Short mmCIF file of C-alpha atoms and ligand atoms in Angstrom, two decimals:
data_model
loop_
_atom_site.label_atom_id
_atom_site.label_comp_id
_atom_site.label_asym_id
_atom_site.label_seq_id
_atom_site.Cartn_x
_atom_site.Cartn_y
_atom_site.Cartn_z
CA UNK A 1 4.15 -8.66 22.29
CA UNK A 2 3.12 -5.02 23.17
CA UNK A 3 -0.68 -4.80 23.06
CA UNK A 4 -0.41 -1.20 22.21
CA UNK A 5 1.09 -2.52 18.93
CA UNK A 6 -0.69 -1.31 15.75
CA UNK A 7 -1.01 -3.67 12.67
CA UNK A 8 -2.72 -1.36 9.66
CA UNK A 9 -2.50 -1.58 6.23
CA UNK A 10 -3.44 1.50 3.72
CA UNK A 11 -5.56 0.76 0.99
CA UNK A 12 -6.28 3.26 -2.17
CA UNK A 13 -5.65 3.45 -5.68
CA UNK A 14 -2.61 4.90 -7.26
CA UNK A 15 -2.44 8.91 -6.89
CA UNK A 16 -4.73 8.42 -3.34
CA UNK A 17 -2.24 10.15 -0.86
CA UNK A 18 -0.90 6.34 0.64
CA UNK A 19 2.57 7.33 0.72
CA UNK A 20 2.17 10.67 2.33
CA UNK A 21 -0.09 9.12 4.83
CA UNK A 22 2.13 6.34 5.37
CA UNK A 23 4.53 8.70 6.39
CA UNK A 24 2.63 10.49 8.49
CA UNK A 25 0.85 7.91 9.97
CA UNK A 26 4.00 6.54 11.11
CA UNK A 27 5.59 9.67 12.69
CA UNK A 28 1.81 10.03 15.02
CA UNK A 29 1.65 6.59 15.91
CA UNK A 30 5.43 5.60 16.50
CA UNK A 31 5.05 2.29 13.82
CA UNK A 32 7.28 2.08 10.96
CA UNK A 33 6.03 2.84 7.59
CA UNK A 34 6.95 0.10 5.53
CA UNK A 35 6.29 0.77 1.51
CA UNK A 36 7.06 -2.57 -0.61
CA UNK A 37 6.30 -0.05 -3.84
CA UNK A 38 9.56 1.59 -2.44
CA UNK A 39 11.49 -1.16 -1.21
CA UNK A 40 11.48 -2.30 -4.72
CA UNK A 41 12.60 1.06 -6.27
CA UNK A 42 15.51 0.53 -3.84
CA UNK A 43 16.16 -2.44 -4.77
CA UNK A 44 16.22 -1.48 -8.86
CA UNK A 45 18.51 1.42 -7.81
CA UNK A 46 20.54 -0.51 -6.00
CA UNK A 47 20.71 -3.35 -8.58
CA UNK A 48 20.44 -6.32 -6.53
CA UNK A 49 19.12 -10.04 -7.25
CA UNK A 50 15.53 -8.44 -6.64
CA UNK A 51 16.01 -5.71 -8.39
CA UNK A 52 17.14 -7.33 -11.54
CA UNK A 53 14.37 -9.42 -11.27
CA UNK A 54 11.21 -6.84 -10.75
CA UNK A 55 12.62 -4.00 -12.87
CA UNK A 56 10.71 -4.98 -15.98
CA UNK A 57 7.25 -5.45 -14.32
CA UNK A 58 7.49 -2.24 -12.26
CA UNK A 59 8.19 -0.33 -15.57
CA UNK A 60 4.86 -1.24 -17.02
CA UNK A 61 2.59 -0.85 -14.43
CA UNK A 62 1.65 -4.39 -13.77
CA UNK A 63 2.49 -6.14 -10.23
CA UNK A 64 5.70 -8.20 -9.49
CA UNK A 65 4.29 -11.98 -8.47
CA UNK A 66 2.79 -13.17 -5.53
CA UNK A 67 5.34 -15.21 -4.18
CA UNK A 68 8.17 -12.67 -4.80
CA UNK A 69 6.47 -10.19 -3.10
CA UNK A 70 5.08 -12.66 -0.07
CA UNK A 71 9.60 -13.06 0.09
CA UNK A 72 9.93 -9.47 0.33
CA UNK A 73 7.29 -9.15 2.83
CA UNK A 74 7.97 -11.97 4.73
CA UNK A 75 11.83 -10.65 5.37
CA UNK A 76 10.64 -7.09 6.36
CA UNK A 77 7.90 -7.78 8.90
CA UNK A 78 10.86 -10.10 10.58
CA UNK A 79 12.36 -7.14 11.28
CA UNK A 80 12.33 -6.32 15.00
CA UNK A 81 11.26 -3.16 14.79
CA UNK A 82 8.19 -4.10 12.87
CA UNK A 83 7.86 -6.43 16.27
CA UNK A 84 5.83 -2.69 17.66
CA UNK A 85 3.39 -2.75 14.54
CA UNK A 86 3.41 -1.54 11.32
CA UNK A 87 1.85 1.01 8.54
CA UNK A 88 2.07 -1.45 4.96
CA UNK A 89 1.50 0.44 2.19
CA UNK A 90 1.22 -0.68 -1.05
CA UNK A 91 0.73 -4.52 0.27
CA UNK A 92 -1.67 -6.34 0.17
CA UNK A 93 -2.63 -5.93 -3.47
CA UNK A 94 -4.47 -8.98 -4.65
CA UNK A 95 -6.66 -11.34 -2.70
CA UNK A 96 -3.64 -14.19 -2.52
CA UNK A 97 -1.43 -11.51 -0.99
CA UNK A 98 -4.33 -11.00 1.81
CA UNK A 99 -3.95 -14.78 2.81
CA UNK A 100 -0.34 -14.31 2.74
CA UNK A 101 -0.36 -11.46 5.26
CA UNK A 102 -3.15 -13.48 7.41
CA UNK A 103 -0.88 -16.57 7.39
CA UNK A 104 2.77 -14.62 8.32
CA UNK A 105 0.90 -12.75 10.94
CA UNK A 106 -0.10 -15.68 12.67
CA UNK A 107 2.73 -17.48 12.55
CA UNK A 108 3.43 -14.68 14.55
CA UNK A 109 0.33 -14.87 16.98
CA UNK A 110 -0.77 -11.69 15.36
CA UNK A 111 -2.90 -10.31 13.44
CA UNK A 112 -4.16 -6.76 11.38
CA UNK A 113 -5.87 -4.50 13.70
CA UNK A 114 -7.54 -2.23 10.90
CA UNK A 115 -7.44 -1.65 6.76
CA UNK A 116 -7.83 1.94 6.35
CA UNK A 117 -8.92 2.76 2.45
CA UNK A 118 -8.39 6.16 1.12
CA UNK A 119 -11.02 6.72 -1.01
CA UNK A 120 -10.83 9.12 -3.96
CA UNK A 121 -12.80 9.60 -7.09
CA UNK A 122 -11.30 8.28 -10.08
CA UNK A 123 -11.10 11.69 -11.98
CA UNK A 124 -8.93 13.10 -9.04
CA UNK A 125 -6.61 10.42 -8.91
CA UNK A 126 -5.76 10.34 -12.78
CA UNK A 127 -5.43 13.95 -12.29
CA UNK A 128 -3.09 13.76 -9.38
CA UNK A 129 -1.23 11.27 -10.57
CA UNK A 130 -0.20 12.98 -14.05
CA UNK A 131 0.57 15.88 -11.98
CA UNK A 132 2.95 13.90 -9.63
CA UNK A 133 4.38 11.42 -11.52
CA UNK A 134 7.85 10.39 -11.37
CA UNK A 135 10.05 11.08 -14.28
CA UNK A 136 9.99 7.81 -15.68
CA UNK A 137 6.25 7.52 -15.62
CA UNK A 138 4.49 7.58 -18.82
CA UNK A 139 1.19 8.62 -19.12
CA UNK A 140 0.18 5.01 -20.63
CA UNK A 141 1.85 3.23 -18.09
CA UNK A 142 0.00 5.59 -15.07
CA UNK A 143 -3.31 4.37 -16.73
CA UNK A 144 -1.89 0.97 -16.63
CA UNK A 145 -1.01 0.99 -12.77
CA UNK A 146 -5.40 2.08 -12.73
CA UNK A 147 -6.28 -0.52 -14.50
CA UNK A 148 -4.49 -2.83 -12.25
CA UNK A 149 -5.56 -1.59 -9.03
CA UNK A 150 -9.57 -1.85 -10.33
CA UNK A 151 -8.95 -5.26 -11.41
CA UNK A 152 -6.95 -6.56 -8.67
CA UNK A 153 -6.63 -4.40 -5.34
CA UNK A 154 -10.16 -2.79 -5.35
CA UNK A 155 -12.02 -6.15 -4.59
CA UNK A 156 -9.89 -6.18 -1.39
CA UNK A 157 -12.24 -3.28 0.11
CA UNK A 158 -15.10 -5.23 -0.22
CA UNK A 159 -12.59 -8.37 0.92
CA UNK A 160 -11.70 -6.40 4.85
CA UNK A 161 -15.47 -4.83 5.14
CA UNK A 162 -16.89 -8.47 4.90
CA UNK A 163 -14.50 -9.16 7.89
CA UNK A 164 -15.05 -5.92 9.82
CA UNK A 165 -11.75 -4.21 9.72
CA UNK A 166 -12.54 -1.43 7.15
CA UNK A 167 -11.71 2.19 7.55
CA UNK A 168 -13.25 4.55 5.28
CA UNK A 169 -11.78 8.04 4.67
CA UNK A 170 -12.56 10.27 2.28
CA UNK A 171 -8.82 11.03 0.87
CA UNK A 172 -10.70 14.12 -1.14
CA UNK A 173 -9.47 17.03 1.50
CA UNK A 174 -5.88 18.05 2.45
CA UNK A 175 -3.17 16.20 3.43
CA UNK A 176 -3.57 16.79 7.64
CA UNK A 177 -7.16 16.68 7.23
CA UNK A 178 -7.09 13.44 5.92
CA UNK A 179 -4.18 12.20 8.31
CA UNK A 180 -6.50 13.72 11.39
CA UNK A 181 -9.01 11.37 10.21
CA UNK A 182 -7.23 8.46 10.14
CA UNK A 183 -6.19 9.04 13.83
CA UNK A 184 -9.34 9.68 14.79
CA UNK A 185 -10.89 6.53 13.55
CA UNK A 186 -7.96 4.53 14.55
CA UNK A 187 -8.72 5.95 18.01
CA UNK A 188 -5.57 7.54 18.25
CA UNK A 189 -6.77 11.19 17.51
P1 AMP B 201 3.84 1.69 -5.49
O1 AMP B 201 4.93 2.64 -5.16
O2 AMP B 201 3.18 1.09 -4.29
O3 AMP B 201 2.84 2.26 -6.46
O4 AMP B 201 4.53 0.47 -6.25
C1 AMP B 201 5.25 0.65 -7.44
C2 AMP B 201 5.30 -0.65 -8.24
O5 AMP B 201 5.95 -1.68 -7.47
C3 AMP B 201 3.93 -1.25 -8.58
O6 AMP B 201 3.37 -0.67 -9.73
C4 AMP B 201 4.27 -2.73 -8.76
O7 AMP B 201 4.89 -2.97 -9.99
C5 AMP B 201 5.32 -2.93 -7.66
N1 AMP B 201 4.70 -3.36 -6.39
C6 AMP B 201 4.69 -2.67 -5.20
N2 AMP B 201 4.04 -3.34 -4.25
C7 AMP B 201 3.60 -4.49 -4.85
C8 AMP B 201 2.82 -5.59 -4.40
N3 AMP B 201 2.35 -5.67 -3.15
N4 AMP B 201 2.58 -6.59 -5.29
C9 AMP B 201 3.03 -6.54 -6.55
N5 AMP B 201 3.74 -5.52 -7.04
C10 AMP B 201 4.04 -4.49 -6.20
#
């Protein structure tokens, strides 16, 4: 295993600028972005097994179960070209999802180098979010996607600090500024 390889995952709350990051993130540091959020909407589109399966939950906000999602990860960081590291985004999203990333990346011998959380005050992201949201989103349901990130993702901040891995940028400035920053702190600037 390369020891240049870069395991991160990208924490924030819906409308915090994880996508665009992830993307950009992953052009700078030659890692694939891997979004489950989109791997699902793929999947819906598509109309597979999955799909059929998560459509429902995804359409109200909530999250699609642990041990779906641990499948879905599971089969994507098998990949080989996840083999060079990785930019997850969107995953982990509750505390059992954190074990389950721990536990596939050392059945690989690997682990996460760094957690890097976006932060962004909550009257910014409801604003951004209304602004940007997909056709499909109701304004209910982007309140709902809030209200499941404070109850179940948020605690995972407090969950990497404790073991040393946390990142955080403020996600409040532009798009490169806040991409600069990442680099920078990854020590990749
Ligand atoms: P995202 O694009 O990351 O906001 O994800 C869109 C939707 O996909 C979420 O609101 C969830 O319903 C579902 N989803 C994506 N990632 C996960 C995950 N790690 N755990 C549970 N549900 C997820």
């Amino acid at each position: 295993m390369s020891s240049a390889a870069l395991r991160v995952v990208l924490l924030g709350a819906p409308g915090s600028g994880k996508g665009t990051q992830a993307e950009k993130l992953s052009v700078a540091l030659a890692v694939p972005a891997i979004s489950t959020g989109e791997m699902l909407r793929r999947a819906v589109a598509q109309g597979t097994e999955l799909g059929r399966r998560v459509d429902g939950v995804m359409s109200s906000g909530r999250l699609v179960d642990d041990e779906l999602m641990a499948e879905v990860v599971r089969e994507r960081l098998a990949a080989p070209d996840a083999a060079a590291g990785f930019l997850l985004d969107g995953y982990p999203r509750t505390a059992a999802q954190a074990a389950t990333l721990d536990g596939l990346l050392a059945a690989q011998g690997s682990r996460l180098d760094a957690v890097v959380f976006l932060d962004v005050p909550e009257e910014v992201l409801v604003q951004r979010s209304l602004a940007r949201r997909r056709q499909d989103d109701r304004e209910e349901v982007i309140r709902e996607r809030q209200r499941v990130y404070r109850e179940q993702t948020e605690p995972l901040v407090e969950l990497f600090e404790a073991r040393g891995l946390l990142h955080r940028i403020d996600g409040d400035r532009t798009m490169d500024e806040v991409t600069r920053a990442v680099l920078g702190r990854l020590g990749r600037g």
